[in-house]
Short mmCIF file of C-alpha atoms and ligand atoms in Angstrom, two decimals:
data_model
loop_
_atom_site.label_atom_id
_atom_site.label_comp_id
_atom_site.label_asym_id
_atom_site.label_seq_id
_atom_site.Cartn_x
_atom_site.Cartn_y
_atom_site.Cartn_z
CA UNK J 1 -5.73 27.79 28.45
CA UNK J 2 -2.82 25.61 29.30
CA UNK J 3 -4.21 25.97 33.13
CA UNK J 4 -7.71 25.22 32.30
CA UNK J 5 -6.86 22.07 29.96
CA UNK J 6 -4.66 20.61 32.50
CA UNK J 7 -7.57 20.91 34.97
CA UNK J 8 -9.88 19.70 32.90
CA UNK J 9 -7.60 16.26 32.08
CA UNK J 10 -7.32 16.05 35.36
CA UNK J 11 -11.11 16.17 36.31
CA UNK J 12 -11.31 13.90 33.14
CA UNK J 13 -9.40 11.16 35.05
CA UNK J 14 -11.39 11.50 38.01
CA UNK J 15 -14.76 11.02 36.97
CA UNK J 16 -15.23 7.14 37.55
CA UNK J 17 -14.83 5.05 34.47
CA UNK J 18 -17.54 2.14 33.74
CA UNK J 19 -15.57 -0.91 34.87
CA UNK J 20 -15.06 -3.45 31.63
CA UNK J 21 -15.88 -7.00 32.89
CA UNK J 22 -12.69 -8.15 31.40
CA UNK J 23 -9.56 -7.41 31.33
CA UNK J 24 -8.55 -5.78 27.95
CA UNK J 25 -5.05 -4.78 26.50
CA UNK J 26 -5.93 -1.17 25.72
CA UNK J 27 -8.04 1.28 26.86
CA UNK J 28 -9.90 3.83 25.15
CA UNK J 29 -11.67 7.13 26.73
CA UNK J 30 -13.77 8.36 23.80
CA UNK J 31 -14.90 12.03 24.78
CA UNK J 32 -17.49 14.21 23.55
CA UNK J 33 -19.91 17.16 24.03
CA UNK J 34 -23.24 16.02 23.16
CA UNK J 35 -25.62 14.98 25.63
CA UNK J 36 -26.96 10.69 25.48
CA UNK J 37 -30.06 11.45 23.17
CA UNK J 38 -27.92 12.82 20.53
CA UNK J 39 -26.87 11.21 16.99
CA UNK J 40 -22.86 11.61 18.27
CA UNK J 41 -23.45 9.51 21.05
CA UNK J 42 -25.59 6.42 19.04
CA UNK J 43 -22.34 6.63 16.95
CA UNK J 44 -20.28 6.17 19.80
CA UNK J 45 -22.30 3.72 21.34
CA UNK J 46 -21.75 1.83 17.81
CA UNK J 47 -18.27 2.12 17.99
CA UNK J 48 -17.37 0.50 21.27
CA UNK J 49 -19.76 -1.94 20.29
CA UNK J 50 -17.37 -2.80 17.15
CA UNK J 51 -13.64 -1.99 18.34
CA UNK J 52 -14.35 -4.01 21.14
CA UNK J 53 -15.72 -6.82 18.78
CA UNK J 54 -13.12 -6.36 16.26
CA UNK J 55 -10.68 -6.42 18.47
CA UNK J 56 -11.92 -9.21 20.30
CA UNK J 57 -12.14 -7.68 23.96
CA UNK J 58 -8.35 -6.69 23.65
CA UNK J 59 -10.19 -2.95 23.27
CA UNK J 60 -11.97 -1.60 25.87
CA UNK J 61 -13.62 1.56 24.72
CA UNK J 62 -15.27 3.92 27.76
CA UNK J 63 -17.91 6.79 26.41
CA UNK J 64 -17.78 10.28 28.21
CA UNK J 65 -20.46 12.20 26.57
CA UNK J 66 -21.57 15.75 27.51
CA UNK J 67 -17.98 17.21 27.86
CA UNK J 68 -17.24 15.65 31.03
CA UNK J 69 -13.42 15.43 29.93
CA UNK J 70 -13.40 18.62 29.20
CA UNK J 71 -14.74 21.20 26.03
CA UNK J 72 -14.11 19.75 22.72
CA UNK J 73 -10.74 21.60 22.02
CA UNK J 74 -9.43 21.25 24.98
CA UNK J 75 -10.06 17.64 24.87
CA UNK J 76 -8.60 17.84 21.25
CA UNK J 77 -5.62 19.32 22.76
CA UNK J 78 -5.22 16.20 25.50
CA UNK J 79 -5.65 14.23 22.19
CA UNK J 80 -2.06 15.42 21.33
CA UNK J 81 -0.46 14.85 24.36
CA UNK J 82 -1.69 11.77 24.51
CA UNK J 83 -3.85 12.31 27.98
CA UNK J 84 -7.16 10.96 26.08
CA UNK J 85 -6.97 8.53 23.48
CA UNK J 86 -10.19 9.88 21.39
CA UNK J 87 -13.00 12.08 20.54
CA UNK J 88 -15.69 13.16 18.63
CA UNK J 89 -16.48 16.66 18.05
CA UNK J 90 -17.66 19.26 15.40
CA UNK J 91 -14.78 19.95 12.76
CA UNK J 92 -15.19 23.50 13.39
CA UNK J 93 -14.02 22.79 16.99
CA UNK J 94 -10.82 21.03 15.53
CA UNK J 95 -10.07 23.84 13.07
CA UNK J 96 -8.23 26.04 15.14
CA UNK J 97 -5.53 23.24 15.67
CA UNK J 98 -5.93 21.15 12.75
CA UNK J 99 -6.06 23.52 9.73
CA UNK J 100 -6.62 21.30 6.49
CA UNK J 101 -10.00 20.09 8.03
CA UNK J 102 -11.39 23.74 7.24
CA UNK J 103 -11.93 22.49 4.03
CA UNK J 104 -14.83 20.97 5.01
CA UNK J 105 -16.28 23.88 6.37
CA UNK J 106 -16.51 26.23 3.84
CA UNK J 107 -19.57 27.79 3.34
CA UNK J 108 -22.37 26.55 0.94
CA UNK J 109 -19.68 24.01 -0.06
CA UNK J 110 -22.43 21.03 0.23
CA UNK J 111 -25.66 20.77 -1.47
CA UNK J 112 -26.41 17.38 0.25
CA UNK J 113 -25.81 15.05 3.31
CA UNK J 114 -24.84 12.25 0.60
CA UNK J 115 -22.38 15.01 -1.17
CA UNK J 116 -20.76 14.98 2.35
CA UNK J 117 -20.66 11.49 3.27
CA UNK J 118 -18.57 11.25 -0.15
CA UNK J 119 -16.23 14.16 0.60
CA UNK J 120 -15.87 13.09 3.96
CA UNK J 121 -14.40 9.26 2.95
CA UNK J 122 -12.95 10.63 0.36
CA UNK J 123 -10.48 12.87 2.80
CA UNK J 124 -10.05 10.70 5.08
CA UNK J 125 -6.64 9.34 3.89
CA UNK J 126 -5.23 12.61 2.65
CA UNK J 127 -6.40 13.98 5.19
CA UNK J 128 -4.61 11.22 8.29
CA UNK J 129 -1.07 12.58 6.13
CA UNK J 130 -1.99 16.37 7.62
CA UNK J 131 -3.85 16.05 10.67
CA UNK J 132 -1.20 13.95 12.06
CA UNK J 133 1.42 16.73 11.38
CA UNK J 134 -0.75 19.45 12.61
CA UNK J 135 -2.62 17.83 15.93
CA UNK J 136 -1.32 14.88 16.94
CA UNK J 137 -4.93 12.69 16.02
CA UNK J 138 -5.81 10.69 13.03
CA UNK J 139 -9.33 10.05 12.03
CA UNK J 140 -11.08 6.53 12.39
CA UNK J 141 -14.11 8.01 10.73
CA UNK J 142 -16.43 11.25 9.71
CA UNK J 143 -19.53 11.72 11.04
CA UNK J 144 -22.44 13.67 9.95
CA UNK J 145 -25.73 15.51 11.77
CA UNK J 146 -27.51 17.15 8.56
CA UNK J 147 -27.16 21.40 7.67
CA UNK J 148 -27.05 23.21 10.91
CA UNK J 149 -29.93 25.75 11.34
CA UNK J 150 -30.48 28.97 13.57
CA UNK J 151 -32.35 29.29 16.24
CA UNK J 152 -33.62 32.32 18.52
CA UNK J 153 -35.41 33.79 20.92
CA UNK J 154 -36.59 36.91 19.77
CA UNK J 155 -37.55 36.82 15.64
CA UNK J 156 -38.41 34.54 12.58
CA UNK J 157 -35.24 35.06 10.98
CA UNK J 158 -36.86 35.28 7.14
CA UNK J 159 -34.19 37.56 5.09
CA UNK J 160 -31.01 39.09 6.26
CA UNK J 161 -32.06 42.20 7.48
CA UNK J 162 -34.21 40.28 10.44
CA UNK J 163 -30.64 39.33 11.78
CA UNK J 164 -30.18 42.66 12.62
CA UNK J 165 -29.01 43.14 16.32
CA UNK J 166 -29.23 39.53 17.30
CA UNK J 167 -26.74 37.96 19.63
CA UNK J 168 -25.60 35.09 18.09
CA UNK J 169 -22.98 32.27 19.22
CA UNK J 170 -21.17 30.72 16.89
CA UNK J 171 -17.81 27.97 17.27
CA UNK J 172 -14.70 29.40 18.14
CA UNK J 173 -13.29 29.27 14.10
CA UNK J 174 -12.28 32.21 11.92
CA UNK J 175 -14.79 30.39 9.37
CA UNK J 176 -17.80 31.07 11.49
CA UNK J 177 -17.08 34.18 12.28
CA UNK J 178 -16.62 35.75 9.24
CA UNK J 179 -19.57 34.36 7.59
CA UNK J 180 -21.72 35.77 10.21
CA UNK J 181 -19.96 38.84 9.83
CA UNK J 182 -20.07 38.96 6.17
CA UNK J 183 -23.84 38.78 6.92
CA UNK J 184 -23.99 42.04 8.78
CA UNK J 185 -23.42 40.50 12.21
CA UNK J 186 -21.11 40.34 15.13
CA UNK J 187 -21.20 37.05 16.30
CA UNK J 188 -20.08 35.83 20.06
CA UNK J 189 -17.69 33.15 19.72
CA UNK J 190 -17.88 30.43 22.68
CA UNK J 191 -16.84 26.97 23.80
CA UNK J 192 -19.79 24.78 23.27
CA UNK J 193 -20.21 23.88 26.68
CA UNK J 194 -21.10 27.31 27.68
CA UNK J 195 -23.89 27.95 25.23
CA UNK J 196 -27.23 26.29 27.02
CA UNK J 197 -26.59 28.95 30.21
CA UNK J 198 -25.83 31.73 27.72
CA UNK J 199 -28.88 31.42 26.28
CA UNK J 200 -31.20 30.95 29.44
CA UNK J 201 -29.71 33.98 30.51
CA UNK J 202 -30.10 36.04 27.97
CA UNK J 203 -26.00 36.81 27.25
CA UNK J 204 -27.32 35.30 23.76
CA UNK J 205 -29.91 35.41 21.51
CA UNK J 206 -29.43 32.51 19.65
CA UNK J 207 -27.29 29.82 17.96
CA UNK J 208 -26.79 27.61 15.41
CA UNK J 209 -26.71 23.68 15.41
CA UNK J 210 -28.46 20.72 13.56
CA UNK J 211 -32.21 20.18 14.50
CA UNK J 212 -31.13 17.17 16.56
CA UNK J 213 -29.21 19.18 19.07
CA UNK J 214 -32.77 21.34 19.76
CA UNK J 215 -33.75 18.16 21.01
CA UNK J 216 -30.79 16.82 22.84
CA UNK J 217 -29.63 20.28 23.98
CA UNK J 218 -33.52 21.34 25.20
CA UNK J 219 -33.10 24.55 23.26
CA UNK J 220 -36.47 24.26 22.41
CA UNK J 221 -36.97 25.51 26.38
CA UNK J 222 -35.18 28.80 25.25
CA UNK J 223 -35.65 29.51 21.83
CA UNK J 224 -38.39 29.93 20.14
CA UNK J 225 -37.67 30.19 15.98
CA UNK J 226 -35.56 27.93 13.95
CA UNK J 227 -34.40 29.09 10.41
CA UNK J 228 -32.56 26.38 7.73
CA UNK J 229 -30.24 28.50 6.80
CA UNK J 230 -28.10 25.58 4.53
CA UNK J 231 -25.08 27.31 5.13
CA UNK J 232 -23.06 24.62 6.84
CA UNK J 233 -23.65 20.82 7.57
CA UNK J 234 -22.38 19.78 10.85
CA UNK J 235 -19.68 17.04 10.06
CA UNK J 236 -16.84 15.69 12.75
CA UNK J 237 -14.46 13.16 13.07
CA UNK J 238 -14.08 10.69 15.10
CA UNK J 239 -10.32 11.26 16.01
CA UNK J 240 -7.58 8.91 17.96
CA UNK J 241 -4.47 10.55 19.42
CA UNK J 242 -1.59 9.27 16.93
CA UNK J 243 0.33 9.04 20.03
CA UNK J 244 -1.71 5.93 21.40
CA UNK J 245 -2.02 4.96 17.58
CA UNK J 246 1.69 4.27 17.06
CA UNK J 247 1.78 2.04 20.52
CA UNK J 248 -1.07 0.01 18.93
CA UNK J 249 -0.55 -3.47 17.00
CA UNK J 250 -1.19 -3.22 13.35
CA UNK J 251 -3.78 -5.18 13.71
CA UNK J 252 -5.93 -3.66 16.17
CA UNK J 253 -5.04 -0.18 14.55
CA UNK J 254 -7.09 -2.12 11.78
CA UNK J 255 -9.45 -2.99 13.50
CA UNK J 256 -9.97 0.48 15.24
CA UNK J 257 -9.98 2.15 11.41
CA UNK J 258 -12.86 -0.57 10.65
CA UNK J 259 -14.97 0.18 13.78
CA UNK J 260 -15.17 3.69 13.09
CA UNK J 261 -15.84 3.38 9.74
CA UNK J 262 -18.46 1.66 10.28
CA UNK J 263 -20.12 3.57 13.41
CA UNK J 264 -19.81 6.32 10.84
CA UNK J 265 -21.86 4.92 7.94
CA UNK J 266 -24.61 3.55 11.07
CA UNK J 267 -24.31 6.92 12.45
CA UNK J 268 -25.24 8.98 9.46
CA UNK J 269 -27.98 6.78 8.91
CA UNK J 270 -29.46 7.18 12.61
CA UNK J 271 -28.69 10.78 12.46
CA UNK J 272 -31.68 11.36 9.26
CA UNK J 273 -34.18 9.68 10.67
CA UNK J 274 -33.71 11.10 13.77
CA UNK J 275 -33.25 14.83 12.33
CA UNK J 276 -36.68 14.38 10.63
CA UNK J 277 -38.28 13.33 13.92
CA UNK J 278 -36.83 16.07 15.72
CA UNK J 279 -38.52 18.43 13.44
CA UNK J 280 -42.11 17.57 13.81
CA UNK J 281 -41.16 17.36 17.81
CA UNK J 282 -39.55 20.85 17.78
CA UNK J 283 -43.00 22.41 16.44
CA UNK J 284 -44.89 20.22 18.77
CA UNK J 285 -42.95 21.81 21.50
CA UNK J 286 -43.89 25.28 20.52
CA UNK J 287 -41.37 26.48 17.91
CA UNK J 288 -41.08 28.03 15.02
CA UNK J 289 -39.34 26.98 11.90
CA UNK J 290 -38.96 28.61 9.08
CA UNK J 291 -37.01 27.43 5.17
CA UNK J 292 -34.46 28.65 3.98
CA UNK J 293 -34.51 32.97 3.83
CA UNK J 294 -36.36 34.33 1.24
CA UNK J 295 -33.17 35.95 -0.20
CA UNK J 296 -30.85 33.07 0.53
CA UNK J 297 -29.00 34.13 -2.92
CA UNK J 298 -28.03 37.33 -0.72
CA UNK J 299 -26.80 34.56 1.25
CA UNK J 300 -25.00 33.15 -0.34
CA UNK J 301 -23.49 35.48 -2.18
CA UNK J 302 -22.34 37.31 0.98
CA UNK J 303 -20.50 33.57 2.15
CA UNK J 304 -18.96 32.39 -0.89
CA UNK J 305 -17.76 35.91 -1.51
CA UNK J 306 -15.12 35.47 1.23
CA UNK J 307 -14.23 31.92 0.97
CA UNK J 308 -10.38 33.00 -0.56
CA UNK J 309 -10.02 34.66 2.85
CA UNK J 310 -10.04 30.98 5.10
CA UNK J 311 -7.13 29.48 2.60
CA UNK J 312 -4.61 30.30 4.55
CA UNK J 313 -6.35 29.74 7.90
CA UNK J 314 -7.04 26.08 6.35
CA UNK J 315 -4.05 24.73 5.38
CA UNK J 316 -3.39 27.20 2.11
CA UNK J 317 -4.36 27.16 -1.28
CA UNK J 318 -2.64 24.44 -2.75
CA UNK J 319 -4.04 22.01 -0.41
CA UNK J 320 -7.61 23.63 -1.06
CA UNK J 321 -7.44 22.78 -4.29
CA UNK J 322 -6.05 19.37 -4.02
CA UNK J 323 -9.12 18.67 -1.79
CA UNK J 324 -11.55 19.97 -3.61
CA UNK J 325 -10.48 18.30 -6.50
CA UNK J 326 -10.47 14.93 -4.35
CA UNK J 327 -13.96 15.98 -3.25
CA UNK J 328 -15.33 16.35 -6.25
CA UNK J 329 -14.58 13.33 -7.76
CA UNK J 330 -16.26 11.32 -4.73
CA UNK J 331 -18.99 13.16 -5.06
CA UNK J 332 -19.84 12.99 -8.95
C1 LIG F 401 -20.70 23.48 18.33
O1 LIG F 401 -21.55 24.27 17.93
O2 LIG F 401 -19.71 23.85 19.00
C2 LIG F 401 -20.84 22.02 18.00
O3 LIG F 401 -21.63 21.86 16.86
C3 LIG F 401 -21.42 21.28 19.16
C4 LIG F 401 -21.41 19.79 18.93
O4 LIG F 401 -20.34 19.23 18.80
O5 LIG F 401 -22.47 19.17 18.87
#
């Protein structure tokens, strides 16, 4: 891994950087894996926009979208080190190093996008005293993409039992992979980056990710049915290594904590109307989509059944309950 990440830093600081027309104190390579047309990358289009107006041009903040700096832990990892200043990727891709944000992740926690946007501010702080501890990053702010669905190429996925057999990827998290399995599967768990060729070859079946990515992602080229399965929204931080952080002036670490805030609250916005687009293009384009299973109690059941099993994986019980307590109150 070590190898790899070092390889992919170093690629990272290769690929040629837009040139800022001015000459700015600080600045700031903001990775991530989705491709241009995607709700992550608006948000990070809205966040250079404001660092580098908050800051007034002392911030220069350069987007590398589509994993170019490498897959989104090992870009998390280069977070630590301080190698690349920030990122934004799927909490279930910062799980394995950052614990505590499992508790964002656990399944059928969220009824709503709004329920999430609440939890999400809510943690933030609490959540900066941990993460800091456990990866090196802090968050600026939490972005959002609506419940991710399934998608394959081989079945309408309408009850449990049509699962049956299917190759499925799912993120490289303990949290994923148990709920799958705790639904009678044996899910392939693989770097993000990797999934597109998987599937036009056939080493999958199918995976899941908001409607959005379909879109961004072209899945709708190799997969023909889409199920809302609810299980799981896809929410992720926009993180900063705490290493840079620290070197920062209070008052551009300010403004930094402002700028993502707000690309957050613009990005969640962008991210539902552009979610209900993508599913009237998605059926234009040929596919299938089904609601939620007819026996989504089954489920549920199945998923919520094994939740005591991720405590320790996500930062223990204690702290489970302190955020969930924290989370509930934002969201009432
Ligand atoms: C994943 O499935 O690994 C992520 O949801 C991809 C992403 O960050 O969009």
């Amino acid at each position: 891994l070590k190898k790899t990440l070092l390889a992919s830093v170093a690629l990272g600081m290769l690929v040629m950087a837009p040139a800022a027309s001015w000459a700015a104190d600080y600045t700031i390579r903001l990775s991530h894996g989705d491709n241009e047309n995607n709700p992550t990358h608006f948000g990070a289009q809205k966040f250079e926009e404001l660092a580098e107006k908050y800051t007034d041009g002392r911030v220069d903040v350069q987007i590398f979208p589509a994993n170019q700096l490498g897959t989104e832990q090992e870009v998390a990892q280069a977070l630590r080190m301080g190698a690349i200043e920030a990122e934004i990727l799927y909490t279930g891709n910062l799980v394995p190093l950052a614990p505590s944000v499992g508790v964002m992740m656990l399944p059928y926690a969220f009824t709503s996008n709004e329920e999430v946007w609440a939890a999400m501010d809510a943690l933030k702080e609490p959540l900066n005293g941990r993460l800091t501890e456990e990866a090196g990053v802090r968050v600026l702010g939490y972005f959002e993409k609506g419940f991710r669905v399934l998608t394959n190429s081989q079945r309408p996925v309408e009850t449990m039992e049509d699962l049956d057999g299917l190759k499925i990827r799912v993120s490289k998290n303990n949290i994923a992979i148990e709920t799958f399995k705790a639904w009678g599967l044996n899910p392939i768990p693989m770097a993000w980056a990797e999934v597109f060729p998987a599937l036009q070859q056939g080493v999958i079946d199918g995976q899941e990710n908001p409607y959005t990515t379909s879109i961004s992602s072209k899945f709708y080229e190799v997969q023909k049915y889409i199920t809302e399965i609810h299980y799981m929204i896809w929410s992720g931080p926009l993180i900063i290594s705490e290493q840079f952080y620290q070197e920062l002036p209070p008052d551009i670490q300010e403004a930094l904590n402002r700028a993502g805030e707000e690309a957050a609250d613009y990005q969640r916005i962008v991210s539902g109307d552009l979610t209900e687009e993508a599913k009237t293009k998605l059926v234009e384009l040929g596919m299938v989509l089904s609601g939620p299973p007819k026996d989504e109690e089954k489920w549920q059941a199945a998923a919520q059944a094994i939740w005591p099993q991720f405590y320790d994986d996500i930062g223990g019980e204690a702290w489970v309950t302190e955020a969930q307590a924290v989370m509930q109150q934002a969201i009432q």
